[in-house]
mmCIF file of C-alpha atoms in Angstrom:
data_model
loop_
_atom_site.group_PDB
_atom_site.id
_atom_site.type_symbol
_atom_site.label_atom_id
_atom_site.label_comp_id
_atom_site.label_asym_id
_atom_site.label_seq_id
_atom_site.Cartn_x
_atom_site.Cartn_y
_atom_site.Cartn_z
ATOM 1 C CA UNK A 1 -17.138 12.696 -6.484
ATOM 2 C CA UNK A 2 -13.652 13.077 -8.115
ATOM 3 C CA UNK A 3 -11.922 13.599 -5.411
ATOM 4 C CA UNK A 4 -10.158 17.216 -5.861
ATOM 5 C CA UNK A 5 -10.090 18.931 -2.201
ATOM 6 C CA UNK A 6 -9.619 22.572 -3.701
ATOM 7 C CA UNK A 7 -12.594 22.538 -5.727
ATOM 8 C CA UNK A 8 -14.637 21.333 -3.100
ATOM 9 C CA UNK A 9 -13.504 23.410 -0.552
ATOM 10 C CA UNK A 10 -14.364 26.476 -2.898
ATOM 11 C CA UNK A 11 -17.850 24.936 -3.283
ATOM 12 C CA UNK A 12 -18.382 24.044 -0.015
ATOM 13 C CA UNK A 13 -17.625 27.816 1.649
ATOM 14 C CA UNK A 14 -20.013 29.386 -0.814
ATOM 15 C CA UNK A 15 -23.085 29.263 2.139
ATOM 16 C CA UNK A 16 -25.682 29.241 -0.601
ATOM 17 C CA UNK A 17 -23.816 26.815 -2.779
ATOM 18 C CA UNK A 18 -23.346 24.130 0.167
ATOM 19 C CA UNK A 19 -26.897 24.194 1.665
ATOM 20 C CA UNK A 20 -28.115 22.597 -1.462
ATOM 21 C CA UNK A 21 -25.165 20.272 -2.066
ATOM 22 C CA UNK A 22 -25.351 19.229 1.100
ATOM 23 C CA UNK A 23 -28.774 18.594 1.084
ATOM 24 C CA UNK A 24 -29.246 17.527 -3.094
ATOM 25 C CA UNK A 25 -30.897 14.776 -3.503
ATOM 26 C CA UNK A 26 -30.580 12.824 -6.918
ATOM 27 C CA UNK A 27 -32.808 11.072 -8.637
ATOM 28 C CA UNK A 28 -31.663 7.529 -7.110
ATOM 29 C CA UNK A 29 -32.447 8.615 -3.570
ATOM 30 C CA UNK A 30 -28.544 9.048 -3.475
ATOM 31 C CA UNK A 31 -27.513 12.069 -1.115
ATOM 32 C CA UNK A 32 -23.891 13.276 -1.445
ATOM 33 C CA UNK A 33 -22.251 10.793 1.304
ATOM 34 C CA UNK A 34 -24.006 7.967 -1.068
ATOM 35 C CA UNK A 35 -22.210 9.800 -3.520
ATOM 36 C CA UNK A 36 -18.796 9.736 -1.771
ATOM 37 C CA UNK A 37 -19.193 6.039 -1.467
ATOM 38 C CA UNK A 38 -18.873 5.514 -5.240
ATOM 39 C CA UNK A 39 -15.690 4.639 -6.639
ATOM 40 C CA UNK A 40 -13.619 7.454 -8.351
ATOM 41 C CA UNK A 41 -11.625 7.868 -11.649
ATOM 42 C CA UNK A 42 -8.369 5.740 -11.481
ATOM 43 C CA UNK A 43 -6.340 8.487 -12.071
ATOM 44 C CA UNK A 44 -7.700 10.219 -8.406
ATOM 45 C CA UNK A 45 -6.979 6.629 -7.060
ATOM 46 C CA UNK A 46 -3.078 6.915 -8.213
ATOM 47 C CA UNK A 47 -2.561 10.464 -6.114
ATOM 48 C CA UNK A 48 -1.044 7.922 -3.558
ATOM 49 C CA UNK A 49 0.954 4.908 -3.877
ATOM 50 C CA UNK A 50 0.052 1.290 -1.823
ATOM 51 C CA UNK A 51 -2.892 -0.304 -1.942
ATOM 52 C CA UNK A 52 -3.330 0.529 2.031
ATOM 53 C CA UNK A 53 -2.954 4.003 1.266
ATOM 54 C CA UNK A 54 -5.621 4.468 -1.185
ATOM 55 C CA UNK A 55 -8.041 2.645 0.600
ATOM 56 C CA UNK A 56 -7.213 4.694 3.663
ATOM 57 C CA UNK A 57 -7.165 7.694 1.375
ATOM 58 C CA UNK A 58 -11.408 7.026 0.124
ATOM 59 C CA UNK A 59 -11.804 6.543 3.812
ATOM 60 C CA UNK A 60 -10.566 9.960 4.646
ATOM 61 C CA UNK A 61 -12.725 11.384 2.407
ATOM 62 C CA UNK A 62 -15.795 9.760 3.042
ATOM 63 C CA UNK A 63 -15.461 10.709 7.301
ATOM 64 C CA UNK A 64 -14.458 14.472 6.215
ATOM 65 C CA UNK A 65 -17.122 14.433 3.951
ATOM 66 C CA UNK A 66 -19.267 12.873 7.040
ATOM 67 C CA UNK A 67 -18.313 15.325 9.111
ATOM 68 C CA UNK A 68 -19.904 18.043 7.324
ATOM 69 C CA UNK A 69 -23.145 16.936 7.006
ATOM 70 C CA UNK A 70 -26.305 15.996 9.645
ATOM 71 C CA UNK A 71 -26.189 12.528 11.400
ATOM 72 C CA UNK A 72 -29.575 11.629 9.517
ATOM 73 C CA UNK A 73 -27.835 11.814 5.794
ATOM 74 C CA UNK A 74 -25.121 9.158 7.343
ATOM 75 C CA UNK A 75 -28.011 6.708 7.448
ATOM 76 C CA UNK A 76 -30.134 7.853 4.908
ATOM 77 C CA UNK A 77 -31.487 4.888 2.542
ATOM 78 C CA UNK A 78 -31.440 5.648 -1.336
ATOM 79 C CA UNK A 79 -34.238 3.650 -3.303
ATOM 80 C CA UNK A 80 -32.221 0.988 -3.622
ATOM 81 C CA UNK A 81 -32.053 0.432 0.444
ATOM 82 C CA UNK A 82 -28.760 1.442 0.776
ATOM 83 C CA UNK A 83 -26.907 3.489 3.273
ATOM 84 C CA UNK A 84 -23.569 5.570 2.418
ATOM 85 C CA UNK A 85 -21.452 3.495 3.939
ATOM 86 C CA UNK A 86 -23.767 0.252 2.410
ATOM 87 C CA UNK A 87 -22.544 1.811 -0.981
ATOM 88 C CA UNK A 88 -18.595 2.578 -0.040
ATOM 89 C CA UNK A 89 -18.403 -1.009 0.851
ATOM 90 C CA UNK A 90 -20.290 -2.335 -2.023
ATOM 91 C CA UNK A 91 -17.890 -0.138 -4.615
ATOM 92 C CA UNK A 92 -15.008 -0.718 -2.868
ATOM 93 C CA UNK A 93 -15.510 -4.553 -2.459
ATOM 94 C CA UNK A 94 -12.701 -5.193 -4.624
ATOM 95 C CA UNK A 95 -10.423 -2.975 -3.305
ATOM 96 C CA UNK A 96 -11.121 -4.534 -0.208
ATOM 97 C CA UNK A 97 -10.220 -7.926 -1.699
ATOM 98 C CA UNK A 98 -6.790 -6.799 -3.069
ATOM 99 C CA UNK A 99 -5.393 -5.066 -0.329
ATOM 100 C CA UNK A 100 -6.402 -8.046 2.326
ATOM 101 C CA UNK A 101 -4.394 -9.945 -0.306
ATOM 102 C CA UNK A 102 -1.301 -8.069 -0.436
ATOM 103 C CA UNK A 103 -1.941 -7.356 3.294
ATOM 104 C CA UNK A 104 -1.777 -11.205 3.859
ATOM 105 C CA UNK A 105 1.315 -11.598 1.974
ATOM 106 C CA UNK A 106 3.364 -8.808 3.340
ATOM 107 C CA UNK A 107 2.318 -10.270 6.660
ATOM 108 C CA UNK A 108 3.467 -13.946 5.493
ATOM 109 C CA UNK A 109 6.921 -12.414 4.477
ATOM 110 C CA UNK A 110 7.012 -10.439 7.824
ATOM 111 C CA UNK A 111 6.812 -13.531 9.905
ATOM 112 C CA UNK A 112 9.023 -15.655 8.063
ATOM 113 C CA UNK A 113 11.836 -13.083 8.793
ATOM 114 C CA UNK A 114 10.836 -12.591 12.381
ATOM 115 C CA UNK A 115 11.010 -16.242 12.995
ATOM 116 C CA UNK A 116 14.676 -16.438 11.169
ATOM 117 C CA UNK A 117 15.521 -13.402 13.341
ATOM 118 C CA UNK A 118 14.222 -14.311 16.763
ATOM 119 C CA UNK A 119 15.976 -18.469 16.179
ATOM 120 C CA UNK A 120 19.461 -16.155 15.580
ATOM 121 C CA UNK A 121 19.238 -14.326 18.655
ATOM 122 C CA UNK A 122 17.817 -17.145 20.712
ATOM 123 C CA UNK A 123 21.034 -19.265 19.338
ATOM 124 C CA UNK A 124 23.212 -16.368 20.229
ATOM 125 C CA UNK A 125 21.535 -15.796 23.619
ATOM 126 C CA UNK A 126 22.997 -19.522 24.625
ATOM 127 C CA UNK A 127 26.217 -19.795 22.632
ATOM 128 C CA UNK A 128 27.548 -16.612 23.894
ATOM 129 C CA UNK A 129 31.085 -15.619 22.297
ATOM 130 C CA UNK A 130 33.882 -16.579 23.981
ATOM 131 C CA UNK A 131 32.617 -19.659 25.602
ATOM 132 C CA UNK A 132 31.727 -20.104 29.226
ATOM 133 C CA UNK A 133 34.747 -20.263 32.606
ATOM 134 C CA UNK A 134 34.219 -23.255 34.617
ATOM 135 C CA UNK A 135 31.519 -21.895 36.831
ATOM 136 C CA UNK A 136 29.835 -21.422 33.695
ATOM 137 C CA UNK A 137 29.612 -17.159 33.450
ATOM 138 C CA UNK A 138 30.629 -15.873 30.578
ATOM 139 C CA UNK A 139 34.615 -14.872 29.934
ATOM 140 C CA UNK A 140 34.085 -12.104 28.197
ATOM 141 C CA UNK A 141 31.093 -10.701 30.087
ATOM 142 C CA UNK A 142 33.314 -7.627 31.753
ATOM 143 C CA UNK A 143 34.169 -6.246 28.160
ATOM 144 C CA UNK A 144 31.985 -3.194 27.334
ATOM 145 C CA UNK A 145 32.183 -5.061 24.058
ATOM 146 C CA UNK A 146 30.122 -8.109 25.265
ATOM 147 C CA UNK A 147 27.794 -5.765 27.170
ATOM 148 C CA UNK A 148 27.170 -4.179 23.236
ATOM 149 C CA UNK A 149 26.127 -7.564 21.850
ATOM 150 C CA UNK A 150 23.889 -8.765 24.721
ATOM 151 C CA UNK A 151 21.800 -5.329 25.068
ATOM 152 C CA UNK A 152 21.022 -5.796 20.717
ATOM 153 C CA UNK A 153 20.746 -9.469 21.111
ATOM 154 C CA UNK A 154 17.796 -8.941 23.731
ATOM 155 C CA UNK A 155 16.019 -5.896 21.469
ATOM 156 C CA UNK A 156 16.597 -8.322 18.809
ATOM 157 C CA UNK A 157 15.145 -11.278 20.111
ATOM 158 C CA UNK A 158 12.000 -9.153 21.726
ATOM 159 C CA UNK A 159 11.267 -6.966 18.956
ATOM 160 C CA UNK A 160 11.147 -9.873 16.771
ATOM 161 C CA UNK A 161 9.088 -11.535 19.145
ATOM 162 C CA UNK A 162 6.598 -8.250 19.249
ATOM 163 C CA UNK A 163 6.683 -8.161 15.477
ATOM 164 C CA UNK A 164 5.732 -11.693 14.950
ATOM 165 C CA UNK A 165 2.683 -11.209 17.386
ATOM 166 C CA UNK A 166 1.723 -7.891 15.079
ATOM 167 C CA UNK A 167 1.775 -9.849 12.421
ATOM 168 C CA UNK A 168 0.201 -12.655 13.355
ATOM 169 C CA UNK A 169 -2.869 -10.493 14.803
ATOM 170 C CA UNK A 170 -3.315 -9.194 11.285
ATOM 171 C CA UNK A 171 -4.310 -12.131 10.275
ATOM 172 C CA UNK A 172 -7.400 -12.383 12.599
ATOM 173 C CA UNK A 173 -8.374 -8.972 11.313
ATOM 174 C CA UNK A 174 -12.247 -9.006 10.083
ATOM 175 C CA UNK A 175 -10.864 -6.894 6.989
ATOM 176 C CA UNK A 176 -13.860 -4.438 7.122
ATOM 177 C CA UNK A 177 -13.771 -1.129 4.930
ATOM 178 C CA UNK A 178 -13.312 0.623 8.183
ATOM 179 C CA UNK A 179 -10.345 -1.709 9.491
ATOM 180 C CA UNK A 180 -8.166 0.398 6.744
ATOM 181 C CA UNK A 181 -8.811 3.646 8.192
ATOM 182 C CA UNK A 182 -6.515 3.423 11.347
ATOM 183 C CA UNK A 183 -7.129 -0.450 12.678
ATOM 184 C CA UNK A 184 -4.569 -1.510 9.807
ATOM 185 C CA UNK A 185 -2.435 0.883 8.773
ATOM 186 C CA UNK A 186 -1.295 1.413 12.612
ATOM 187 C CA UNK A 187 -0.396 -2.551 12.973
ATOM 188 C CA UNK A 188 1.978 -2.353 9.584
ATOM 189 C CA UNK A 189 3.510 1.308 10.772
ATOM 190 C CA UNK A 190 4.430 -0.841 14.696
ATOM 191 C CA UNK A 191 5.085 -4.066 12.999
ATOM 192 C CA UNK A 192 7.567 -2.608 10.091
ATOM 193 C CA UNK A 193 9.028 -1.028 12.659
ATOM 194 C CA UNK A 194 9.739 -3.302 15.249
ATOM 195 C CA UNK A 195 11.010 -5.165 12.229
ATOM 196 C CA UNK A 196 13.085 -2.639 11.610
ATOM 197 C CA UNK A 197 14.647 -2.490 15.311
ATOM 198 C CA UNK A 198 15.265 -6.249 15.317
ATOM 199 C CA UNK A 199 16.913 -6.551 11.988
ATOM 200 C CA UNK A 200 19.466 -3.229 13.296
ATOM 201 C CA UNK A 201 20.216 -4.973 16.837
ATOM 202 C CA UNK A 202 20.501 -8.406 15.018
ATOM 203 C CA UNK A 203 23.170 -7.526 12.502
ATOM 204 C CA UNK A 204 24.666 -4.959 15.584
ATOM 205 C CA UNK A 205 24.884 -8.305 18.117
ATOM 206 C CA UNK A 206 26.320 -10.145 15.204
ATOM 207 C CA UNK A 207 28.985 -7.399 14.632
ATOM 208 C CA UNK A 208 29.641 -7.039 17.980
ATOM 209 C CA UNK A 209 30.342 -11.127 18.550
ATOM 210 C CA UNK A 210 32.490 -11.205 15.382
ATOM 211 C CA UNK A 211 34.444 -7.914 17.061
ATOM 212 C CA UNK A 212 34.787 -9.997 20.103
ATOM 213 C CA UNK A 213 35.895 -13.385 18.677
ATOM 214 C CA UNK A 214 38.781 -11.749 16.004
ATOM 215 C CA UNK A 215 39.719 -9.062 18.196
ATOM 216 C CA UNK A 216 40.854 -11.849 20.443
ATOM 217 C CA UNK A 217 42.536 -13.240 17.486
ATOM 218 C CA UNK A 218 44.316 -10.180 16.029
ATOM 219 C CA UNK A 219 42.906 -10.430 13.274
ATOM 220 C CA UNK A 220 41.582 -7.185 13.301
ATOM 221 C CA UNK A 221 41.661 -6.716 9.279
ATOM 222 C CA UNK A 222 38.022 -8.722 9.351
ATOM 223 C CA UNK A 223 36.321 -6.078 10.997
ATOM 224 C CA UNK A 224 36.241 -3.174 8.337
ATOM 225 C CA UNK A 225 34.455 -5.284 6.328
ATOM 226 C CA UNK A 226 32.160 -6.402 8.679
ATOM 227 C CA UNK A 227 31.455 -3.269 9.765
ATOM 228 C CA UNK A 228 30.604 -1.676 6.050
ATOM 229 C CA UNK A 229 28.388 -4.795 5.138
ATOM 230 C CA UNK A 230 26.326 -4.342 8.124
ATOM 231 C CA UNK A 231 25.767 -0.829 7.942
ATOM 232 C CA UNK A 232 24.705 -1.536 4.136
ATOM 233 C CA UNK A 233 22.578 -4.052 5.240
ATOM 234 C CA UNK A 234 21.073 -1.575 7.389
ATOM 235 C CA UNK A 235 21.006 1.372 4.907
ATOM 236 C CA UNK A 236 19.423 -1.418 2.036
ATOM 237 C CA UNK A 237 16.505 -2.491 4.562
ATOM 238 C CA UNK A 238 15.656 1.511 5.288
ATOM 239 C CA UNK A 239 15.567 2.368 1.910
ATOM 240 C CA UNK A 240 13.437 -0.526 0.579
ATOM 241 C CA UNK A 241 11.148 0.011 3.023
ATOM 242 C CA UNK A 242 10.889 3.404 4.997
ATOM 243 C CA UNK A 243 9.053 5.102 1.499
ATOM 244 C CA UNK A 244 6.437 3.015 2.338
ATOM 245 C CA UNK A 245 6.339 3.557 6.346
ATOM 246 C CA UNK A 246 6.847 7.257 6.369
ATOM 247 C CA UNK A 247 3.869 7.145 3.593
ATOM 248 C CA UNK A 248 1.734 5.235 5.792
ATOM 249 C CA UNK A 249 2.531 7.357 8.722
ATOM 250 C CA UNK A 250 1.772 10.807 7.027
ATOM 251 C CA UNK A 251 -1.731 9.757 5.951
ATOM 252 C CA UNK A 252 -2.544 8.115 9.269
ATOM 253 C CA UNK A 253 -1.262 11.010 11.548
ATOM 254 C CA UNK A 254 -1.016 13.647 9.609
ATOM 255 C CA UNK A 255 -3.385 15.317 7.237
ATOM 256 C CA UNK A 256 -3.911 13.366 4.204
ATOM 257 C CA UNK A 257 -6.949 15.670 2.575
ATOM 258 C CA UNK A 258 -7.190 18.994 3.076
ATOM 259 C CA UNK A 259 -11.203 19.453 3.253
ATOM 260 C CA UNK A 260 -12.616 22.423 5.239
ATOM 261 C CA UNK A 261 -14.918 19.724 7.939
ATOM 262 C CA UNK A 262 -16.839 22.466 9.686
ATOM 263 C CA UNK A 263 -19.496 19.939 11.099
ATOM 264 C CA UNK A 264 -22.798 20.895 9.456
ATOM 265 C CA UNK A 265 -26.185 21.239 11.667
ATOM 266 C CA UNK A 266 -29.627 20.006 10.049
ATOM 267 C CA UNK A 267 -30.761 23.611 7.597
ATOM 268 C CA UNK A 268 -33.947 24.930 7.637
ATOM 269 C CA UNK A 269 -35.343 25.988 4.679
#
């Protein structure tokens, strides 16, 4: 299979064309699901970037191309006693390999920076700015200012908190071919994501407590600068990373592969 939807769909709606493709047999025992198991030409491989995304992307395609034939071909055996899906996992074995790597190591780097996070806002959460009155409440708690910096200190300190869980669960993942069809792809889309909300309420708490400290101070000519470095902190975090995110979230919810999956009933000949 080499992987080019218009072609296929052109084959596939010609009624005569599709009863024997569907049902073709070669000379291996290899029916065409075996056949969409097999590994294609790098070049089809390169359509999308990430090594998530073009595992997901050979998964797509084999459950379209599932879709279209009988639930018999799905466990067909060829002569070598495989199934399809015996044969995507066998040719994709490597794949498999490097993207559990990469997987792991984005993970690894994910936690590392949810655990920096999560001390930060934990530290924050007790030293509050502005010190504590003798009945130890907070001075500053009636400023609409304060009420800023505790709000993103919380989001930050439970998002990072919910990302470090995601995170962590990924590496209990079995890592089966079919793990990278939804199972995966859906924990890095929440986790970079609830990464993203804690690093944006972390450097907004940490804004807001330098407002409240200097303000005090008038020493207002601090807080322009503040203010620019955090939104390019921001800006630099959303652009290093949302190409990847909004990738991963228009191939799992959206419609990667455009194959016409009219679900195919058993021909008679």
């Amino acid at each position: 299979m080499y992987r080019h939807e218009h072609v296929f769909n052109f084959i596939i709606q010609q009624m005569g064309v599709r009863k024997k493709l569907l049902l073709k047999v070669d000379k291996g025992g290899n029916n065409i699901l075996h056949l969409v198991g097999r590994m294609p030409y790098q070049p089809q491989l390169e359509v999308v970037s990430g090594a998530v995304l073009q595992m997901q992307r050979e998964l797509q395609w084999y459950k379209d191309v599932e879709k279209l034939v009988s639930e018999q071909e799905t466990t067909t055996m060829n002569r070598g006693k495989q199934t399809p899906m015996m044969v995507f996992e066998e040719n994709h074995r490597r794949m498999i390999q490097s993207e559990e790597r990469w997987i792991v190591s984005l993970a690894s780097a994910c936690i590392v920076s949810t655990t920096i996070i999560g001390t930060i806002a934990f530290s924050l959460a007790i030293q509050v700015p502005g010190g504590n009155n003798g009945d130890g409440h907070t001075i500053l708690y009636e400023k609409i200012d304060f009420t800023i910096f505790a709000i993103s200190n919380a989001v930050a300190l439970y998002s990072a908190i919910s990302t470090f869980l995601i995170f962590l669960s990924i590496f209990t993942t079995r890592y089966a071919a079919i793990d990278f069809l939804y199972s995966l792809p859906n924990r890095l889309i929440i986790g970079l994501t609830s990464l993203f909300v804690s690093i944006t309420s972390t450097i907004i708490a940490f804004s807001s407590a330098l407002y409240l400290i200097f303000a005090q101070e008038s020493q207002s000519f601090i807080l322009p600068p503040v203010v620019i470095m955090s939104f390019g902190l921001v800006t630099l975090f959303a652009f290093l990373q949302f190409p990847l995110l909004l990738n991963m979230m228009k191939t799992t919810y959206g419609q990667s592969i455009d194959i016409t999956t009219h679900t195919v009933v058993n021909f008679k000949w």
